[in-house]
mmCIF file of C-alpha atoms in Angstrom:
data_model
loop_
_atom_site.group_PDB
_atom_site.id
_atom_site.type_symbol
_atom_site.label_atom_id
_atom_site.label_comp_id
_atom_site.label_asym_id
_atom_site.label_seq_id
_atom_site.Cartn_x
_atom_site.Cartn_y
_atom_site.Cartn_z
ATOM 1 C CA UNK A 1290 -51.224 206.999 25.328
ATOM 2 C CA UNK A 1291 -51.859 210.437 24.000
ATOM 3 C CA UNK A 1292 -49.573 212.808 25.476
ATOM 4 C CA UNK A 1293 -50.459 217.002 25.076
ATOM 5 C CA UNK A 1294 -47.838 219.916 25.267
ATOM 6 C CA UNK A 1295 -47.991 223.032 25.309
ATOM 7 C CA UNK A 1296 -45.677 225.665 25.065
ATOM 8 C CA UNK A 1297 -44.928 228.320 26.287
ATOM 9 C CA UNK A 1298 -46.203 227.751 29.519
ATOM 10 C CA UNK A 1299 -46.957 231.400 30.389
ATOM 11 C CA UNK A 1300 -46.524 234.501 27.819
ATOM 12 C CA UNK A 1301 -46.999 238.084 29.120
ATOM 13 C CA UNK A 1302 -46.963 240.570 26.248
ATOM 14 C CA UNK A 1303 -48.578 244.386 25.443
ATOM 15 C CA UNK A 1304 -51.989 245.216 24.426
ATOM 16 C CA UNK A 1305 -51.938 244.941 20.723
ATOM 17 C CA UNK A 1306 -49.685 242.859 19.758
ATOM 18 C CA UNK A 1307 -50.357 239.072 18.504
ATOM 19 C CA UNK A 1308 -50.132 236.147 20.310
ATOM 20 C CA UNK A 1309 -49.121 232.421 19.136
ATOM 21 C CA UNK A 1310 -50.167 229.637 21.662
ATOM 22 C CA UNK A 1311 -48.724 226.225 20.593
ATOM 23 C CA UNK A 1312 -50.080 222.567 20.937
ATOM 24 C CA UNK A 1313 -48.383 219.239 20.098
ATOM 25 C CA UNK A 1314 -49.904 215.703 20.671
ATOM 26 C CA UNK A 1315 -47.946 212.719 20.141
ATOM 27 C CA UNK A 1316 -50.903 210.324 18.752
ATOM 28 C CA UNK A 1317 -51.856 211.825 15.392
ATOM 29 C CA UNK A 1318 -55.095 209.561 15.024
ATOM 30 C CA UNK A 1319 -57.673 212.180 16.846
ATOM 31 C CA UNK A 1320 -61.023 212.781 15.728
ATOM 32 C CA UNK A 1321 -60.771 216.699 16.923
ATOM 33 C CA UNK A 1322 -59.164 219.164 18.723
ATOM 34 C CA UNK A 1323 -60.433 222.068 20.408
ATOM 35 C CA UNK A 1324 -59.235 225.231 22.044
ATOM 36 C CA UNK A 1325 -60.673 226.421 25.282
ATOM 37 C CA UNK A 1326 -60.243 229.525 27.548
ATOM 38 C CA UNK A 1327 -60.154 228.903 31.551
ATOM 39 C CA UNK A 1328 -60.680 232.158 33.850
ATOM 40 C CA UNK A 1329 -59.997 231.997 37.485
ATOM 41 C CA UNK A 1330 -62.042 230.517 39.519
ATOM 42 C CA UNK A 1331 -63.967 229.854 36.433
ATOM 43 C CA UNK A 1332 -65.099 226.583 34.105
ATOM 44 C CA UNK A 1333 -63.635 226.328 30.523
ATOM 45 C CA UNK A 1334 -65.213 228.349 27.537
ATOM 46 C CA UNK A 1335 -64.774 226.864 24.097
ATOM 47 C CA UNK A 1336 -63.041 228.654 22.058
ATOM 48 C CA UNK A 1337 -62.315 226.646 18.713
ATOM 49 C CA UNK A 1338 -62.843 223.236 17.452
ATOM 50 C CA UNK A 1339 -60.956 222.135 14.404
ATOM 51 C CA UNK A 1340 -62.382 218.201 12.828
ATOM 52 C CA UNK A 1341 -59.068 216.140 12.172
ATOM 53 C CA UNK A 1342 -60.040 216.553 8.710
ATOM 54 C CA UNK A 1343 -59.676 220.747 8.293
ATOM 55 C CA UNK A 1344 -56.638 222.515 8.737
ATOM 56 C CA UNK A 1345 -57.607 225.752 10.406
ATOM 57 C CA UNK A 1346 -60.530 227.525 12.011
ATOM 58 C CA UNK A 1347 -61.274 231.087 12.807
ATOM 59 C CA UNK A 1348 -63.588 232.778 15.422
ATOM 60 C CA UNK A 1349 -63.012 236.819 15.285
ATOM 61 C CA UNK A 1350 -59.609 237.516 16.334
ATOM 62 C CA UNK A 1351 -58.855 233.608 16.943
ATOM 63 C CA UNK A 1352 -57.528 231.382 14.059
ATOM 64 C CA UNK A 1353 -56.464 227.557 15.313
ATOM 65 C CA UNK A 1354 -54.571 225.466 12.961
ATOM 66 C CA UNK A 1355 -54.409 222.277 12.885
ATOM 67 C CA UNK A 1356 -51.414 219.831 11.171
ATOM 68 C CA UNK A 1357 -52.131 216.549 12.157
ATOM 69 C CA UNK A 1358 -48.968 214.676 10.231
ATOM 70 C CA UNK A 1359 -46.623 216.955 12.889
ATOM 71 C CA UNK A 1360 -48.550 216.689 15.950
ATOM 72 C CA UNK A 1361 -49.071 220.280 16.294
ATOM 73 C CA UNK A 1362 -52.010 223.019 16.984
ATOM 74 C CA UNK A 1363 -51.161 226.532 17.201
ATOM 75 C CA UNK A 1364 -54.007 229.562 18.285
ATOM 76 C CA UNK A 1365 -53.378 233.021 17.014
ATOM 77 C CA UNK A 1366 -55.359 235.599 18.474
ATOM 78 C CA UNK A 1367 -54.923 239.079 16.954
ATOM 79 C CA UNK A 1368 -54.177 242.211 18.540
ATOM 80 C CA UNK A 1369 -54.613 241.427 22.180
ATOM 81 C CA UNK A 1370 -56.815 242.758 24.198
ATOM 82 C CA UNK A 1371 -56.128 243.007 28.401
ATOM 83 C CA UNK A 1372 -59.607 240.568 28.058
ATOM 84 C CA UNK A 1373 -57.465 237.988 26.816
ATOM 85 C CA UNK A 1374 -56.015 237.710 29.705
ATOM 86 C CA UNK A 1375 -56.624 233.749 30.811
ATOM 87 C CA UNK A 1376 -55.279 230.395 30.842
ATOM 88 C CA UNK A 1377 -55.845 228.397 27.455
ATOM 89 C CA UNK A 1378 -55.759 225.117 26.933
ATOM 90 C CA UNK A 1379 -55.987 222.767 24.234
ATOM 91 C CA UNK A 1380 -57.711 219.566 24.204
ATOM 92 C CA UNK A 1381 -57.004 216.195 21.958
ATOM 93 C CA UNK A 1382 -59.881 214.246 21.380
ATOM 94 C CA UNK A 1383 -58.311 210.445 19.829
ATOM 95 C CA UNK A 1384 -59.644 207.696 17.982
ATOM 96 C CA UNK A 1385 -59.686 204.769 20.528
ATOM 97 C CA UNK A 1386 -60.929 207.063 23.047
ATOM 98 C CA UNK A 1387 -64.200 208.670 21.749
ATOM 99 C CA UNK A 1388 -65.415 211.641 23.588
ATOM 100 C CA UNK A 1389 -62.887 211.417 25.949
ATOM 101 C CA UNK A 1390 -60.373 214.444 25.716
ATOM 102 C CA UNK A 1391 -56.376 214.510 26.808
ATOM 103 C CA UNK A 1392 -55.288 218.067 28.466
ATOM 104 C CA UNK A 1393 -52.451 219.904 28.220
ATOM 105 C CA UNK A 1394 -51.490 221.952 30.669
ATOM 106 C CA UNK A 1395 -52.361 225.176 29.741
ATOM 107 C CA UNK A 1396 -50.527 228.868 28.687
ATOM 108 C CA UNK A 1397 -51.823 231.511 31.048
ATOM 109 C CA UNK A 1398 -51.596 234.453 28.797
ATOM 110 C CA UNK A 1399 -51.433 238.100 30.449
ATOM 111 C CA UNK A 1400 -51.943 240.909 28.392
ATOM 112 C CA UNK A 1401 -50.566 244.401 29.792
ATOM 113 C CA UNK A 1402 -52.244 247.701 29.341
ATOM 114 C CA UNK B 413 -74.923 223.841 22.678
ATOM 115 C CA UNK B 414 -75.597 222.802 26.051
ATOM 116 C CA UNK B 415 -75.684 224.825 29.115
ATOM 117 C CA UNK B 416 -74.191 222.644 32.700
ATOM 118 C CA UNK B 417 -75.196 223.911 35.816
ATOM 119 C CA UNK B 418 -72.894 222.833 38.770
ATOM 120 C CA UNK B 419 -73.521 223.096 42.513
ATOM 121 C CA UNK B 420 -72.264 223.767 44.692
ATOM 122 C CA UNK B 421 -69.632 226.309 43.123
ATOM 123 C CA UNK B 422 -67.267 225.836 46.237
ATOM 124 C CA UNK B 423 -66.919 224.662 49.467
ATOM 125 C CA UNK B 424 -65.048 223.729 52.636
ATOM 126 C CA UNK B 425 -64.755 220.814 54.201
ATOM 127 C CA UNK B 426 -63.366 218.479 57.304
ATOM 128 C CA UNK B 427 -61.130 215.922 56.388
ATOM 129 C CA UNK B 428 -62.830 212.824 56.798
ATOM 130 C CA UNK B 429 -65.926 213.898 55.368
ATOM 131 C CA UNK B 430 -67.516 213.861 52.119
ATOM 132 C CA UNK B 431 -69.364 215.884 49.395
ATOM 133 C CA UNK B 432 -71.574 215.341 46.476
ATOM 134 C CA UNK B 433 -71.545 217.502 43.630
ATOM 135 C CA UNK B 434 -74.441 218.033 41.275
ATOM 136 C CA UNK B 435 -74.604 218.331 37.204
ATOM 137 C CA UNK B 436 -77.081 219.697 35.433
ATOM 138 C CA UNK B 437 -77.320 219.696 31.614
ATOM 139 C CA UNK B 438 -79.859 221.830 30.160
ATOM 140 C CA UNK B 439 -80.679 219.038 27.182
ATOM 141 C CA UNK B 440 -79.768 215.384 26.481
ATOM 142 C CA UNK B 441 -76.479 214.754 26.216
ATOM 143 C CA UNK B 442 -74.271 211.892 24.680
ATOM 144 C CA UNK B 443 -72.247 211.707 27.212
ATOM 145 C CA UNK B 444 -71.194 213.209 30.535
ATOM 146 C CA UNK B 445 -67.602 213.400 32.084
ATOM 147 C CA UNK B 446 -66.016 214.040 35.659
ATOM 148 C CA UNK B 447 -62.402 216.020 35.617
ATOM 149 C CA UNK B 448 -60.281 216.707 38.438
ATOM 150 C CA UNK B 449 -58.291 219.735 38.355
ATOM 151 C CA UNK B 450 -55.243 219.885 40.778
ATOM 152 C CA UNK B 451 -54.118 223.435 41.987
ATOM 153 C CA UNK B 452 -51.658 224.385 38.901
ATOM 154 C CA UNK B 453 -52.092 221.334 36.817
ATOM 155 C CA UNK B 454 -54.355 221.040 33.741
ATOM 156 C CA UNK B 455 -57.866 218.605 33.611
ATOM 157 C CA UNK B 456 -57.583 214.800 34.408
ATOM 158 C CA UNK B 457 -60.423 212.445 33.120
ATOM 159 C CA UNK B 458 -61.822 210.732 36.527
ATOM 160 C CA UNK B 459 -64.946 208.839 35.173
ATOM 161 C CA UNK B 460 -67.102 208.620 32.305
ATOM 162 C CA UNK B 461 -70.961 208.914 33.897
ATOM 163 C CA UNK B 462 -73.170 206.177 31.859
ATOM 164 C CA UNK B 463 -76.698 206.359 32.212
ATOM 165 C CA UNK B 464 -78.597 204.078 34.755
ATOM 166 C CA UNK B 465 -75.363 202.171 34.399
ATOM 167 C CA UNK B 466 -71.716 202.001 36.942
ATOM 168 C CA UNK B 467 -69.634 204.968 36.096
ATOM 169 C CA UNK B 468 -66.572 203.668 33.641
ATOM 170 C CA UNK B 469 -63.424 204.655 35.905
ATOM 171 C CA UNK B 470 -60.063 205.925 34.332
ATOM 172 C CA UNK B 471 -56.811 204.301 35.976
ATOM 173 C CA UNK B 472 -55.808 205.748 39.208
ATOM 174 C CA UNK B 473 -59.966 206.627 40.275
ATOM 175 C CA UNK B 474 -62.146 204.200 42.065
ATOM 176 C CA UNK B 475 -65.630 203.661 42.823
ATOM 177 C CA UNK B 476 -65.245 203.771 46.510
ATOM 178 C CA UNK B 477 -63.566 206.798 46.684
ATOM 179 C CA UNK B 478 -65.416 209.056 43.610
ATOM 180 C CA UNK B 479 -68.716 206.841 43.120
ATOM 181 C CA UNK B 480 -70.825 208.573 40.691
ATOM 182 C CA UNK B 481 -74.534 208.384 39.363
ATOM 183 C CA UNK B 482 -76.265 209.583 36.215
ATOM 184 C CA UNK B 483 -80.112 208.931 37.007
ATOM 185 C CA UNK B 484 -80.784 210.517 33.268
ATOM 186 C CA UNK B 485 -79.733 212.117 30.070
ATOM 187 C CA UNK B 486 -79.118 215.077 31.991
ATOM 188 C CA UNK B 487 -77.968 214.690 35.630
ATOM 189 C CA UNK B 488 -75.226 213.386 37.419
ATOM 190 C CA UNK B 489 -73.628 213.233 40.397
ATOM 191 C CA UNK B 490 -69.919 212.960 41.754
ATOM 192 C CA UNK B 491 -69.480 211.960 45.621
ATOM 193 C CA UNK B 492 -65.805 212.456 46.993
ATOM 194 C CA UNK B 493 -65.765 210.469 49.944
ATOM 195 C CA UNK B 494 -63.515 210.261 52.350
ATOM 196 C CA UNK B 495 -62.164 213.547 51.930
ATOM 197 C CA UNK B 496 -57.916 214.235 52.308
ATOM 198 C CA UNK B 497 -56.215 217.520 52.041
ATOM 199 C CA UNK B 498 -55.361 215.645 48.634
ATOM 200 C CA UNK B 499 -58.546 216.271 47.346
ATOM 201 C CA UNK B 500 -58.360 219.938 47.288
ATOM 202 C CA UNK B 501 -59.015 220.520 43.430
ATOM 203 C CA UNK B 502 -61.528 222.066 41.265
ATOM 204 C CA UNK B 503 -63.569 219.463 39.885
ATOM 205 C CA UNK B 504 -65.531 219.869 36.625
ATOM 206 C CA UNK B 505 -68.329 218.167 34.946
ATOM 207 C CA UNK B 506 -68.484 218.094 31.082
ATOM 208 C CA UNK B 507 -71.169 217.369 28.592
ATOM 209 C CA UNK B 508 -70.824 215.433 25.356
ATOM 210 C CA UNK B 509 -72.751 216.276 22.178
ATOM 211 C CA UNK B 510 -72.013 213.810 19.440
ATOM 212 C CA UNK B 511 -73.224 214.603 16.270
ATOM 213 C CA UNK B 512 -71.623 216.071 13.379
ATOM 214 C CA UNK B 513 -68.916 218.149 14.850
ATOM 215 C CA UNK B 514 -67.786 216.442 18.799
ATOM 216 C CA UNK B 515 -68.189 219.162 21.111
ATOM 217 C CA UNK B 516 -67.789 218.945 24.758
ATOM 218 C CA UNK B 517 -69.056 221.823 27.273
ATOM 219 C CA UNK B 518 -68.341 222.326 31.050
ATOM 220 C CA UNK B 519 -69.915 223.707 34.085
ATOM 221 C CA UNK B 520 -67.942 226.348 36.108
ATOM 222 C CA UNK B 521 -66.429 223.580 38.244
ATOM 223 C CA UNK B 522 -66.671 222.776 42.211
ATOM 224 C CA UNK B 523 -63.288 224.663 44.253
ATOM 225 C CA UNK B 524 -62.977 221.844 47.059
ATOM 226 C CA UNK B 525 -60.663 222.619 50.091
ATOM 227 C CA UNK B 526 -60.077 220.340 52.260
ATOM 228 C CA UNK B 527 -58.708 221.263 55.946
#
């Protein structure tokens, strides 16, 4: 069974600097994995989706990447904003399990003035 | 892209009792999901809705307690019956696009409380 992790579990950091958001899956046979953003109180926004055949994608400020042989997933977003300010999670889509996605549990990010 | 409307947003409720929540997808969709989203935990896959069909259950989920219908493409219901103070969650219905690229979209999500 596919099994999502991410780390770190919360990150609090100043307005303007970068922040890295990492993803690992333990079934490397996905079709896609995508990126979302969860508010509070609020439904999930997509952020990014990257096909199991491309290594990266970029949206903006976001950039995902994607290496499949490691397990791992890792969101950039550039010069932080106190907007960014959310839980993100990242999603696994597998093989024998189309259109069904495996959660992690999330990094709620808070960005400080 | 798709566009899920999902009623109602919240509620409270009586233990005992139960609640239907409504989906609505603003075009035809592949497929539609049900998640469950426990206070402080990430999404769990309750049920995939099939169309004019039973609901395919994931392990741990049940018919008699979440029975679901999908009338259409773009509808669907999830009933949680029965409720507990276990139930409390946000639950979320998603949207499945198959085509060239897999995307999945979701509605704002239901905040159930249970007393």
């Amino acid at each position: 069974k596919q099994e999502v992790t991410q780390i770190p579990a919360a990150l609090s950091v100043p307005e303007g600097e970068n922040l890295v958001l990492n993803c690992s899956f333990t079934d490397s046979a996905i079709y896609n994995l995508q990126w979302f953003r969860q508010d509070p109180g609020k439904g999930l926004t997509s952020l990014l989706l990257i096909q199991s055949s491309q290594r990266e994608q970029t949206s903006g400020r976001l950039n995902a990447s994607l290496d499949k042989s490691s397990g791992r997933s890792t969101l950039y977003i550039a010069a932080s904003q106190p907007g960014d300010s959310a839980t993100y999670l990242c999603a696994v889509e597998t093989t024998d399990s189309w259109g069904k996605f495996q959660f992690g549990a999330g990094t709620q990010v808070v960005v400080t003035p | 892209s798709a566009v899920i409307s999902q009623k109602p947003s919240r509620d409270i409720c009586q233990r005992g009792t139960s609640l239907t929540i409504q989906c609505q997808v603003d075009s035809q969709v592949t497929m539609m999901f049900w998640y469950r989203q426990q206070p402080g935990q990430s999404l769990t896959l309750i049920a995939t809705a099939n169309q004019g069909s039973e609901a395919t259950y994931e392990s741990g989920f049940v018919i008699d307690k979440f029975p679901i219908s999908r009338p259409n493409l773009t509808f669907s219901t999830l009933t949680v019956s029965n409720m507990s103070p276990e139930d409390s969650s946000i639950y979320l219905c998603s949207a499945f696009l198959a085509g060239v690229v897999n995307i999945q979209y979701f509605g704002a999500g239901t905040r159930l409380s249970v007393l």
